[in-house]
Coordinates of C-alpha atoms and ligand atoms in Angstrom, one line a residue:
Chain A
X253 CA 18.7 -30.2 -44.0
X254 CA 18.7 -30.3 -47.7
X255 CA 21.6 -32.1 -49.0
X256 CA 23.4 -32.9 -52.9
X257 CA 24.2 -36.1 -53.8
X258 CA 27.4 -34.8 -55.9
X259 CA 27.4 -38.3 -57.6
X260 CA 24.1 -37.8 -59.0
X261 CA 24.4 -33.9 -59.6
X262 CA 25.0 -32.6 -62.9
X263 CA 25.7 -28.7 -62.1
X264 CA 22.7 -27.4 -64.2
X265 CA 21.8 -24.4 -62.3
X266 CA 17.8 -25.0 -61.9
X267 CA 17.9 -25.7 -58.2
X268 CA 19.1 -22.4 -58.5
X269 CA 16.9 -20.6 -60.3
X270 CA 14.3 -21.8 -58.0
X271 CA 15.9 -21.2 -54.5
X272 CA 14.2 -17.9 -53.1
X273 CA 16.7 -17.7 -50.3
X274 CA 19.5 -17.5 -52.8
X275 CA 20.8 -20.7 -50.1
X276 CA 22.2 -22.4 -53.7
X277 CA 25.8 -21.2 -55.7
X278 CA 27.3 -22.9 -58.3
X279 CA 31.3 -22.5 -57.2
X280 CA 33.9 -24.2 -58.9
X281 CA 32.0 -26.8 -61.1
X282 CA 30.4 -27.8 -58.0
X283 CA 26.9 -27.3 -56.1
X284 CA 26.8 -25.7 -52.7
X285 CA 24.1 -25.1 -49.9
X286 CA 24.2 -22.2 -47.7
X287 CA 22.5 -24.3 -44.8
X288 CA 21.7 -21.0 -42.6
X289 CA 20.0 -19.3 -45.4
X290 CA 18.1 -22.8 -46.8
X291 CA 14.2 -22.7 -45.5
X292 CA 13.7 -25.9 -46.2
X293 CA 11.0 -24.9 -48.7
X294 CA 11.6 -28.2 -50.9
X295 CA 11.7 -25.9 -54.0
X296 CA 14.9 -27.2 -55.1
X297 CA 13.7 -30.7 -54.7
X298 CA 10.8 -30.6 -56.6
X299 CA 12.8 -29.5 -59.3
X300 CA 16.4 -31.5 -60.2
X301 CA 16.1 -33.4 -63.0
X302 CA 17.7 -36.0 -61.6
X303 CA 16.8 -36.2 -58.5
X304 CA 20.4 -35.3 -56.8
X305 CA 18.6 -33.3 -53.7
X306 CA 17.0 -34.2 -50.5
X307 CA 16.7 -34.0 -47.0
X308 CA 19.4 -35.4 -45.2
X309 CA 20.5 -37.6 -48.7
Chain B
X111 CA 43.0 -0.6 -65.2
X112 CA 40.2 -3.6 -65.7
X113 CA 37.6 -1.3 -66.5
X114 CA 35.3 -1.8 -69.6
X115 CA 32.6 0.1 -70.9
X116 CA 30.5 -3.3 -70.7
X117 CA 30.9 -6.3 -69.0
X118 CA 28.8 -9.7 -69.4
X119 CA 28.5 -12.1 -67.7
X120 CA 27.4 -15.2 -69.4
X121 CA 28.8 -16.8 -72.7
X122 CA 25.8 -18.6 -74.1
X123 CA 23.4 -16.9 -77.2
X124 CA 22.6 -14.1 -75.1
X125 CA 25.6 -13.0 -73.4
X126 CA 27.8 -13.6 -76.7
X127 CA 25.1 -11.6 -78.9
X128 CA 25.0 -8.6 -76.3
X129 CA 29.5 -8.6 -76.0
X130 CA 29.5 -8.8 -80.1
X131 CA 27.0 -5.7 -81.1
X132 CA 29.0 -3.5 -78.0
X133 CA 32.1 -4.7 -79.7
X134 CA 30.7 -3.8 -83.6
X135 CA 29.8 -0.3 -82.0
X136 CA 33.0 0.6 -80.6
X137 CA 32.4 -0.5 -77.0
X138 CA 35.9 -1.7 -74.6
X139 CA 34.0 -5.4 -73.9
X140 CA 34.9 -8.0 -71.5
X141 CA 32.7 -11.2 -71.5
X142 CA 33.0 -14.1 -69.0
X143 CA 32.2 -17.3 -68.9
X144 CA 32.4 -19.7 -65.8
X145 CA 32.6 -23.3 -68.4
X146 CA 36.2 -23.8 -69.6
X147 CA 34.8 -24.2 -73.2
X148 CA 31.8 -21.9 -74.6
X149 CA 29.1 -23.9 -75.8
X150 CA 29.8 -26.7 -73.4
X151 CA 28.0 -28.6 -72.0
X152 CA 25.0 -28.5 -74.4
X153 CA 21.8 -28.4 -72.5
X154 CA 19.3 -27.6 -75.3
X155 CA 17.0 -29.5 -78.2
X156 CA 19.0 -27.3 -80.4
X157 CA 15.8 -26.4 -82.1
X158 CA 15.4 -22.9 -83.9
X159 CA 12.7 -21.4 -86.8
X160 CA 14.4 -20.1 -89.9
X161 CA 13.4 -16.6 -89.7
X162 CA 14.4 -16.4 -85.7
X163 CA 17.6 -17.4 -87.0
X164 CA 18.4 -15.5 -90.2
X165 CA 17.7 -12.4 -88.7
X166 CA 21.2 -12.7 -87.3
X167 CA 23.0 -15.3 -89.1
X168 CA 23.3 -16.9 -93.1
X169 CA 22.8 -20.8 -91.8
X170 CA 26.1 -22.2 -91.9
X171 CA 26.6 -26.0 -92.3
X172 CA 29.5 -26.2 -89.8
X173 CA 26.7 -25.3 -87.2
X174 CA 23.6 -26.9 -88.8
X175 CA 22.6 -30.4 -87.9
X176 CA 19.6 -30.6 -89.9
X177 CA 16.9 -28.6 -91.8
X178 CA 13.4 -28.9 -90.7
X179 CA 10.8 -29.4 -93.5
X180 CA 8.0 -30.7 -91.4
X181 CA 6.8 -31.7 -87.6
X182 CA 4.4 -33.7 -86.3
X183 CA 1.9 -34.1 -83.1
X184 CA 2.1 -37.4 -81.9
X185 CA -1.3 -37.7 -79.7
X186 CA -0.8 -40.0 -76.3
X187 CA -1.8 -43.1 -77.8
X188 CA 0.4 -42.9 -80.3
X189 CA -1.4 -41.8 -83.1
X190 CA 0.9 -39.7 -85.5
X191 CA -0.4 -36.1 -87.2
X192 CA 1.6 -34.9 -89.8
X193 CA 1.1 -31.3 -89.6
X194 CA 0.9 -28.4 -92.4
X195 CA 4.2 -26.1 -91.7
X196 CA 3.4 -23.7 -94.5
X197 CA 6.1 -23.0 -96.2
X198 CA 8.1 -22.7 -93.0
X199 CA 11.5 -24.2 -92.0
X200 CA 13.2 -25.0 -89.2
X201 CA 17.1 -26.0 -88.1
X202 CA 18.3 -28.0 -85.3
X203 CA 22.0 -26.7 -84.9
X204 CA 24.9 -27.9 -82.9
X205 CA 25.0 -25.5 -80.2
X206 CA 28.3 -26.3 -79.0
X207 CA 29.7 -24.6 -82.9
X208 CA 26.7 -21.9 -83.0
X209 CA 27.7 -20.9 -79.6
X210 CA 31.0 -20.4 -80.1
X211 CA 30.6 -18.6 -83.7
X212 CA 28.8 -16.4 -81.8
X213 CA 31.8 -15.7 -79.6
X214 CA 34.2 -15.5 -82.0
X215 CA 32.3 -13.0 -84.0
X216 CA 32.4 -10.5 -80.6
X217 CA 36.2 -11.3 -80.5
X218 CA 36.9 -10.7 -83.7
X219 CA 35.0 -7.4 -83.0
X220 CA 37.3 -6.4 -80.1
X221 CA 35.8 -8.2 -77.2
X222 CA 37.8 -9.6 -74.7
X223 CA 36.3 -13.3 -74.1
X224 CA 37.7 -14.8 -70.8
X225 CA 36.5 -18.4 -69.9
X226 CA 37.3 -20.6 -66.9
X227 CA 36.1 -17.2 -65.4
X228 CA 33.1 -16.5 -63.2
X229 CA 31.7 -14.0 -61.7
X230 CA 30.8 -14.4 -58.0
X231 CA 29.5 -11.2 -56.7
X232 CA 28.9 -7.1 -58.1
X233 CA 28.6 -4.0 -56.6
X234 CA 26.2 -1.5 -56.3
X235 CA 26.2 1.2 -58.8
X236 CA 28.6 3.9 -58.1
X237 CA 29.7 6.5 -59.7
X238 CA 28.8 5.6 -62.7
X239 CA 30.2 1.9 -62.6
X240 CA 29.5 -1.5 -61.1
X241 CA 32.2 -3.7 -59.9
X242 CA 32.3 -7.4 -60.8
X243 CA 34.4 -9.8 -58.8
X244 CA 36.3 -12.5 -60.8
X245 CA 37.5 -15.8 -60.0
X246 CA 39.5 -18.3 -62.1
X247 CA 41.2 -21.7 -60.5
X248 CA 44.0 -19.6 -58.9
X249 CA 43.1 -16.1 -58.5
X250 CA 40.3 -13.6 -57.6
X251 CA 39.9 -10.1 -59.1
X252 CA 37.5 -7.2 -60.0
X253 CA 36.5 -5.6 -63.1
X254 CA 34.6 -2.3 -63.5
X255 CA 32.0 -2.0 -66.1
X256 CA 29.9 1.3 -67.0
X257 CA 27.3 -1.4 -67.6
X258 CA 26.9 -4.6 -66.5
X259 CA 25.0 -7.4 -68.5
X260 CA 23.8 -9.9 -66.6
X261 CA 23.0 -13.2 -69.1
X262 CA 24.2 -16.1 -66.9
X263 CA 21.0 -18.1 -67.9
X264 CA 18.9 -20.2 -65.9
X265 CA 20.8 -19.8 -62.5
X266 CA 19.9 -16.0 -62.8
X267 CA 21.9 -15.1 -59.8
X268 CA 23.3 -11.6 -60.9
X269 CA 20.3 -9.8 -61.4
X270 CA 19.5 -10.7 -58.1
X271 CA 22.9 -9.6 -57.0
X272 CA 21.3 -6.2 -58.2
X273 CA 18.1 -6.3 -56.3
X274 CA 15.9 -7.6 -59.2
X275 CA 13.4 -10.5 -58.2
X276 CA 14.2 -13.6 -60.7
X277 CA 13.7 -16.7 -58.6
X278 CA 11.4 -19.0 -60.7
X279 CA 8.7 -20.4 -59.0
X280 CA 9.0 -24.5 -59.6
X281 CA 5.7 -24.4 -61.2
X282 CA 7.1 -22.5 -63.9
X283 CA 10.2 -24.3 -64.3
X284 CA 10.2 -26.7 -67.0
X285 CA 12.5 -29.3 -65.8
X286 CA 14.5 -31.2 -68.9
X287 CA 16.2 -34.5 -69.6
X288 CA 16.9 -35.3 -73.1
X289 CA 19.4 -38.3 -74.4
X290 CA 20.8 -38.1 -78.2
X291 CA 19.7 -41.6 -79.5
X292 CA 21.7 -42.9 -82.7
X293 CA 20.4 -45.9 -84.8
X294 CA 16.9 -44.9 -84.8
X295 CA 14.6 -45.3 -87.8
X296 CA 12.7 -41.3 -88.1
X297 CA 12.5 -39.1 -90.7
X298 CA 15.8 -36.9 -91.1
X299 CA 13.6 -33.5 -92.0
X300 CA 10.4 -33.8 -89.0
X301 CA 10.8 -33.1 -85.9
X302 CA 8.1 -34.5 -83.4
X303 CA 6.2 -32.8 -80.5
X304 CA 4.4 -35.6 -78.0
X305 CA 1.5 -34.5 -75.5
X306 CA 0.8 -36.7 -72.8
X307 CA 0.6 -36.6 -69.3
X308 CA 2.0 -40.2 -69.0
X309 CA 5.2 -38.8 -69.8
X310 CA 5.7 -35.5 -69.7
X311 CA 2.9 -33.8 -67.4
X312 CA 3.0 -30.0 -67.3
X313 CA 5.3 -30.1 -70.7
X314 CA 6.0 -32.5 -73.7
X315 CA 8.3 -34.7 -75.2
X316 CA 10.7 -34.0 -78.3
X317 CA 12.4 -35.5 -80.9
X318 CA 14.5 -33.5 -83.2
X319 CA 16.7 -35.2 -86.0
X320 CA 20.3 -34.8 -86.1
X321 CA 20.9 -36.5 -89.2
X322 CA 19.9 -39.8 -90.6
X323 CA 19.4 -41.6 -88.0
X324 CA 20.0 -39.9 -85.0
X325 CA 18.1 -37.3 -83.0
X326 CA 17.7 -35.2 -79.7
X327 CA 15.1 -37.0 -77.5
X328 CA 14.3 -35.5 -74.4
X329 CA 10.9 -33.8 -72.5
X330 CA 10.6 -31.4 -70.2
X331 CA 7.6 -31.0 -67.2
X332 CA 6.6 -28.6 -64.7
X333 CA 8.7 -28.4 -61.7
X334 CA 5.6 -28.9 -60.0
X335 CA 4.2 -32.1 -61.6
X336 CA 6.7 -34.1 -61.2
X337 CA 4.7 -37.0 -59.1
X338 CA 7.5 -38.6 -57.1
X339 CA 9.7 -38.8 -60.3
X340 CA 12.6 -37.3 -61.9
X341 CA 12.6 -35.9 -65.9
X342 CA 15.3 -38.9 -66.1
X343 CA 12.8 -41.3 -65.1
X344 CA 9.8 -39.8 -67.2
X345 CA 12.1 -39.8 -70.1
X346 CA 13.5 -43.9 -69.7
X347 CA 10.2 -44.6 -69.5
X348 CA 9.2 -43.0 -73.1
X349 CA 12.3 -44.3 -74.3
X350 CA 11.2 -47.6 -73.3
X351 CA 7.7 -47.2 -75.3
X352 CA 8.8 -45.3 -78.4
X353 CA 13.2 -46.1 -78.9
X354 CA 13.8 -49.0 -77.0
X355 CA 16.5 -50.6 -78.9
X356 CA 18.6 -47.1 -79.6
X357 CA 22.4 -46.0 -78.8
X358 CA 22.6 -43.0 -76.3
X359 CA 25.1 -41.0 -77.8
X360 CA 25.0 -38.2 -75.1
X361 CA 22.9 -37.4 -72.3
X362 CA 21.8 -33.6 -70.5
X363 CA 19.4 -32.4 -68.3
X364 CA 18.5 -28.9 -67.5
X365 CA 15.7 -26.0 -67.2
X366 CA 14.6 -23.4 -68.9
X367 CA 12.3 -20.7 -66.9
X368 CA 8.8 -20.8 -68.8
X369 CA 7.2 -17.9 -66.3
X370 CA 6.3 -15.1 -69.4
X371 CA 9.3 -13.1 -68.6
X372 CA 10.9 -11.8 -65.1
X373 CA 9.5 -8.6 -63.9
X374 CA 11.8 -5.8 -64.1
X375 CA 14.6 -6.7 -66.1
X376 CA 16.6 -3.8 -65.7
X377 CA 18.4 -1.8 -63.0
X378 CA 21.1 1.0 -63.0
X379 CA 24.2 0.4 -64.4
X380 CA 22.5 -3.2 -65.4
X381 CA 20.6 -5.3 -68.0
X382 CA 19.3 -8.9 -68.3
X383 CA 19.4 -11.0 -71.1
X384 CA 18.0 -14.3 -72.1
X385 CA 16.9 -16.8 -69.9
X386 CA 18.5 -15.0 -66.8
X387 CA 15.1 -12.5 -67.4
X388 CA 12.9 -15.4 -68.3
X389 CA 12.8 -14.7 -72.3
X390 CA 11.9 -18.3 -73.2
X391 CA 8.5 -18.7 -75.1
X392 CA 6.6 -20.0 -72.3
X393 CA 5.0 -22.9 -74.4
X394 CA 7.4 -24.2 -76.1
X395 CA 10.6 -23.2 -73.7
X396 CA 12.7 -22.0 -77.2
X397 CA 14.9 -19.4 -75.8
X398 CA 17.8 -19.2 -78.1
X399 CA 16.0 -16.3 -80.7
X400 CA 15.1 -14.4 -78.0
X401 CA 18.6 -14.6 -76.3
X402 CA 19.8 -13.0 -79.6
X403 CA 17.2 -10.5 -80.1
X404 CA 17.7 -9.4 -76.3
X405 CA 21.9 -9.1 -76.6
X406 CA 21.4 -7.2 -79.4
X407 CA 19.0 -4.3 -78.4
X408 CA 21.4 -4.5 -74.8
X409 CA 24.4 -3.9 -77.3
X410 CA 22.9 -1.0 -79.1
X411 CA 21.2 0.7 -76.2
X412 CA 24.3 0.6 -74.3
X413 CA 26.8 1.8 -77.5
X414 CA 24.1 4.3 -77.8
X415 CA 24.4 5.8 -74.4
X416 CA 27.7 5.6 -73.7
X417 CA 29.2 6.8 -77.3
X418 CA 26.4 9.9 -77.6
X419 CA 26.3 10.6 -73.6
X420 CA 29.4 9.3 -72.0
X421 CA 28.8 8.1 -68.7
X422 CA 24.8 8.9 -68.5
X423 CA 23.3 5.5 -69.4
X424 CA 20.8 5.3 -66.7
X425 CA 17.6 7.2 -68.4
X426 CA 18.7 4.9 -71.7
X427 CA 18.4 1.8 -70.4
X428 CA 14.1 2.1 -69.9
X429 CA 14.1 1.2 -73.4
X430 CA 15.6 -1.9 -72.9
X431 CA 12.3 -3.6 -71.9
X432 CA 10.1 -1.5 -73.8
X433 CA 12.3 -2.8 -76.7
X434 CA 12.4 -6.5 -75.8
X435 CA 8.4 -6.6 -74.8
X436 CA 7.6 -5.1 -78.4
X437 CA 9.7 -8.4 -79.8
X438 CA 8.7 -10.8 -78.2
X439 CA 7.6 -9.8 -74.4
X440 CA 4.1 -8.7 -75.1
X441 CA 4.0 -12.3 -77.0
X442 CA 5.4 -14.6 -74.4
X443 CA 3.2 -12.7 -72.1
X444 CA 0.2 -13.6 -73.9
X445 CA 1.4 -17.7 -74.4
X446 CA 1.8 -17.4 -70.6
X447 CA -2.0 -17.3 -70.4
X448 CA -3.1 -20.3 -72.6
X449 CA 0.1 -22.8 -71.6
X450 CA -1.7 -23.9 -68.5
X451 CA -5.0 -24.0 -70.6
X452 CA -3.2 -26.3 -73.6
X453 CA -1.3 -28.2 -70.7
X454 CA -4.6 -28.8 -68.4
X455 CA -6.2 -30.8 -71.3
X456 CA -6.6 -34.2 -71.0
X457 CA -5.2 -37.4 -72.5
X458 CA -8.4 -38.8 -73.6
X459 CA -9.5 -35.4 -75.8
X460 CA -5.5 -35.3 -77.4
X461 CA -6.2 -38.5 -78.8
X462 CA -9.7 -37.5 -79.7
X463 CA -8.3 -34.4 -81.4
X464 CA -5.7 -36.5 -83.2
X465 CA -8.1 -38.9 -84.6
X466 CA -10.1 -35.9 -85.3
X467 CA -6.7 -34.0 -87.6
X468 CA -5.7 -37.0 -89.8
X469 CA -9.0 -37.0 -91.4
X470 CA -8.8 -33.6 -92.6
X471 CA -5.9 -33.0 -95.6
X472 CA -2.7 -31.8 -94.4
X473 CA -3.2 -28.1 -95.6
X474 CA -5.6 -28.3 -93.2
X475 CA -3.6 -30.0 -90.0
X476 CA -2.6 -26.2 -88.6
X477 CA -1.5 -25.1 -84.8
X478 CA -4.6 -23.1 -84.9
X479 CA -7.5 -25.9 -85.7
X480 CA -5.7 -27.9 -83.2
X481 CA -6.4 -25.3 -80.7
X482 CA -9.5 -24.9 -82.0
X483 CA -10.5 -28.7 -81.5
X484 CA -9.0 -28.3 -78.1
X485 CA -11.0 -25.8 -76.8
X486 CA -14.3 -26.6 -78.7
X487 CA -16.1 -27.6 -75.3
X488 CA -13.9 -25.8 -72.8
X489 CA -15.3 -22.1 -72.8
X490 CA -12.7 -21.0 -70.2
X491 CA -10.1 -21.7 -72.4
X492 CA -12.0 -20.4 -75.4
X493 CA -12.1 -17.2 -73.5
X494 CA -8.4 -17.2 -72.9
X495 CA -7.4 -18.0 -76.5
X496 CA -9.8 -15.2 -77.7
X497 CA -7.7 -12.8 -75.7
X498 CA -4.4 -13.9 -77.3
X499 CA -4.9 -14.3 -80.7
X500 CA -6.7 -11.0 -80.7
Ligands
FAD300 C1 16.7 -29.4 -72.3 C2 16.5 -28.1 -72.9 C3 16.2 -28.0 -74.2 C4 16.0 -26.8 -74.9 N1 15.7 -26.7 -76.2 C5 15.7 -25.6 -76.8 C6 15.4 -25.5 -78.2 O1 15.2 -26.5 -78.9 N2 15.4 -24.3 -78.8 C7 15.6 -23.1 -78.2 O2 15.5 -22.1 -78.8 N3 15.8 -23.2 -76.8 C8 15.9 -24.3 -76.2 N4 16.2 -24.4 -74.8 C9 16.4 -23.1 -74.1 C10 17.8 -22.6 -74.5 O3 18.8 -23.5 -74.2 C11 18.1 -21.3 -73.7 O4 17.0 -20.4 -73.9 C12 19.4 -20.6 -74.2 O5 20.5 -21.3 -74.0 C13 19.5 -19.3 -73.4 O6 20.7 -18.6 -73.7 P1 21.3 -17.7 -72.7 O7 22.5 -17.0 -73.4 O8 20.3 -16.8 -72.0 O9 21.9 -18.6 -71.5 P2 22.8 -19.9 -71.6 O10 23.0 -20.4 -72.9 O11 22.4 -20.8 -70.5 O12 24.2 -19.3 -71.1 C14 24.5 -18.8 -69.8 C15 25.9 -19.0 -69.5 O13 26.3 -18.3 -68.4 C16 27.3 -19.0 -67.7 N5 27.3 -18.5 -66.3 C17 26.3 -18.7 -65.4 N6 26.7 -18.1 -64.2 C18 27.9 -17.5 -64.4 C19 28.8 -16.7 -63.6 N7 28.5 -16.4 -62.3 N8 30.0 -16.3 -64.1 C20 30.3 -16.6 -65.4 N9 29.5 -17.3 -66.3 C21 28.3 -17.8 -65.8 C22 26.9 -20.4 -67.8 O14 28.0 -21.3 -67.7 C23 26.3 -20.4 -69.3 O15 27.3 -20.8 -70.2 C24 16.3 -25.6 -74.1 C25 16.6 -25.7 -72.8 C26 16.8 -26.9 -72.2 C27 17.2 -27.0 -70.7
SF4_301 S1 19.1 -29.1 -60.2 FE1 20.0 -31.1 -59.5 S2 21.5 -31.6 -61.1 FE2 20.9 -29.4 -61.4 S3 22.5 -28.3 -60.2 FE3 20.8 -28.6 -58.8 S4 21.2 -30.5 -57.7 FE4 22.6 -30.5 -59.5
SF4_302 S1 15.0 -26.1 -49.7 FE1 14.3 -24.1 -50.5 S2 15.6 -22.6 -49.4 FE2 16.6 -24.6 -49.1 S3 18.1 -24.7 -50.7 FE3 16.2 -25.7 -51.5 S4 15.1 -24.0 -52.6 FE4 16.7 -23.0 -51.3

């Protein structure tokens, strides 16, 4: 289960732009993962600049 | 009641440029923007070319950081090539002012600019509109647009609310961190463009003066090459080598989709703009001109349709890529094809092609003989370089 480490997070949108299962919105100023659309496809992962998602993090 | 000839969705370059030539042309505009504050936060080097820029605007000092005289490639052992910019200049602006110019221009041209706004899903189109649900800290509501532009940047979300494929693949997601340094010692008027794959694999590093002695400092690397480690971590390490004793005045991070351009960047009732349809130069991940360019042919096409045939703007709208790919489309398409070429080459031959420049005198020191050099013994990319400079 991919997870955000909202300390780490900095809202910029390119986990977003990544996720093919559209499992990522941006609501309020804050990230949030659609776990039943998520495929676990890491794309999201490989991508934050920071390094604010993993599994289970 | 909340219906507008156009609504957008977005407030960065893009968006702003698309509300404000609507607006000019006698459009009912309403522009959104989720961020409380337009132009904030900055994620961007800030980094434009002079005649990108003054196409749309007369530079203004109140948004110009710093003119651009001269750049330089600095090869990945360090060595330094001051290059020959013929005659061409360069700003790096402060976005968070451009930005908002931008936006006040479209509101002083009759657009209605709403932040703290964002959109969170649209319609399909019907009879002749789209509907946009809104939502601010209190309320939700909807708006109704004859058409809908869709410039919320790298998220890219409401194009695929339409049905239009944007996702990025990570491979062509540059991933960013940059840090403004203060108290360095550079040359207020060059910017500087580092290759390495100790640093920055799949992209470069950047450093682009702010004033005396302060600059943007960041890199950005494929989304795919990232090796166990985060743009932040790439970037403290260069810091380490090249500014280790600077202030950070501010720090970002962000992407920018360097893919050549999404695929269909238009649907009915709908147009994309900026990086929300991949418009970036895929090389060098500028996006800001293009923004412009893109917001203002959306602007035109749709005061165009709706003013001369009120209501039918679907058969106008095919010119909306026809229009952006004779700009700049065709070209980023092209640059698509050599980036992995010019990315792929190794360490050893940058330094090699360094040493090679600062022999020759500066008029000399051009993009072109450094691709040249490059690709001297590498007749794939030869072949691929052929094919975009003809
Ligand atoms: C680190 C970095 C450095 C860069 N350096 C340069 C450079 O030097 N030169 C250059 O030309 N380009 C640069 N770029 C690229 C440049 O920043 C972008 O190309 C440019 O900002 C694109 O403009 P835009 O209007 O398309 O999108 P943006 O400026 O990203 O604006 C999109 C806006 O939409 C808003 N939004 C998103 N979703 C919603 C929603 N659902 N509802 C309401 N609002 C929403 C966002 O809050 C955002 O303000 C850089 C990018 C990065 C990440
Ligand atoms: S890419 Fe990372 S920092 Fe950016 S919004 Fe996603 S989780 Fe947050
Ligand atoms: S793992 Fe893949 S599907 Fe799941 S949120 Fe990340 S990008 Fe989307």
């Amino acid at each position: 289960m991919i997870e955000v480490d909202r300390r780490l997070c900095d809202v910029c949108g390119t986990c977003v732009a990544v996720c093919s299962s559209d499992a990522i919105t941006i609501r309020g100023n804050k990230l949030v993962i659609d776990h039943e659309l998520c495929v676990n496809c890491l794309a999201c992962v490989s991508v934050c600049p920071v390094g604010a998602l993993g599994e289970g993090k | 009641m909340n219906e507008y000839d156009m609504v957008v969705i977005g407030g960065g370059p893009a968006g702003s440029m698309a509300a404000c030539t609507a607006a000019e042309n006698g459009l009912s505009v309403l522009l959104v923007e989720r961020d409380p504050i337009i132009g904030h936060p900055v994620r961007c080097a800030e980094g434009v070319d002079e005649k990108g820029l003054c196409e749309f605007f007369t530079p203004d000092p109140s948004w110009i950081a710093s003119e651009m005289t001269g750049y330089n490639l600095v090869a990945p052992d360090g060595t330094v090539v001051a290059m020959n910019v013929d005659g061409q200049k360069g700003y790096i602006l402060e976005r968070i002012i451009f930005d908002r110019m931008i936006a006040e221009r479209a509101a002083g041209s009759g657009a209605m600019i709403k932040t703290g706004v964002e959109a969170v899903s649209m319609s399909e189109y019907r009879n002749g509109l789209r509907t946009v649900q809104l939502r601010n800290c209190s309320k939700e509501w909807s708006a109704h647009a004859r058409v809908v532009i869709a410039a919320d940047g790298v998220e890219s979300r409401v194009a695929r609310w339409a049905g239009l494929n944007t996702t990025t693949n990570p491979h062509d997601m540059e991933t960013c961190a940059q840090v403004t340094l203060s108290g360095i010692d550079i040359d207020p008027n060059s910017f500087s463009l580092y290759f390495t794959k100790l640093y920055a694999p799949g992209g470069y590093a950047w450093v682009f003066p702010k004033g005396e002695c302060t600059a943007n400092v960041g890199l950005g690397i494929s989304g795919d090459k990232t090796n166990g480690k985060n743009p932040c971590n790439y970037l403290d390490d260069f810091r380490a080598r090249y500014f280790p004793d600077a202030s950070v005045v501010a720090r970002t991070v962000g992407g920018v989709q360097c893919s050549g351009g999404a695929e269909k960047i238009f649907a009915d009732g709908l147009m994309v703009c900026g990086d929300a349809a991949h418009m970036a130069n895929p090389i060098t991940g500028g996006g800001i001109i293009n923004g412009l360019i893109a917001g203002k042919i959306a602007g035109e096409i749709a005061a165009d349709a709706l003013k001369t045939q009120h209501g039918a703007i679907e058969g106008n709208l095919k010119q909306f890529p026809k229009r952006c790919n004779d700009r700049f489309g065709k070209m980023n398409r092209r640059f698509y094809r050599i980036k992995e070429g010019i990315f792929n080459i190794p360490d050893y031959r940058f330094n090699e092609i360094a040493h090679e420049m600062i022999k020759l005198p500066i008029e000399k020191r051009t993009p072109v003989r450094v691709l040249r050099s490059a690709v001297f013994n590498n007749p794939e990319l030869l072949l691929l370089l052929a094919k975009v400079v003809l």
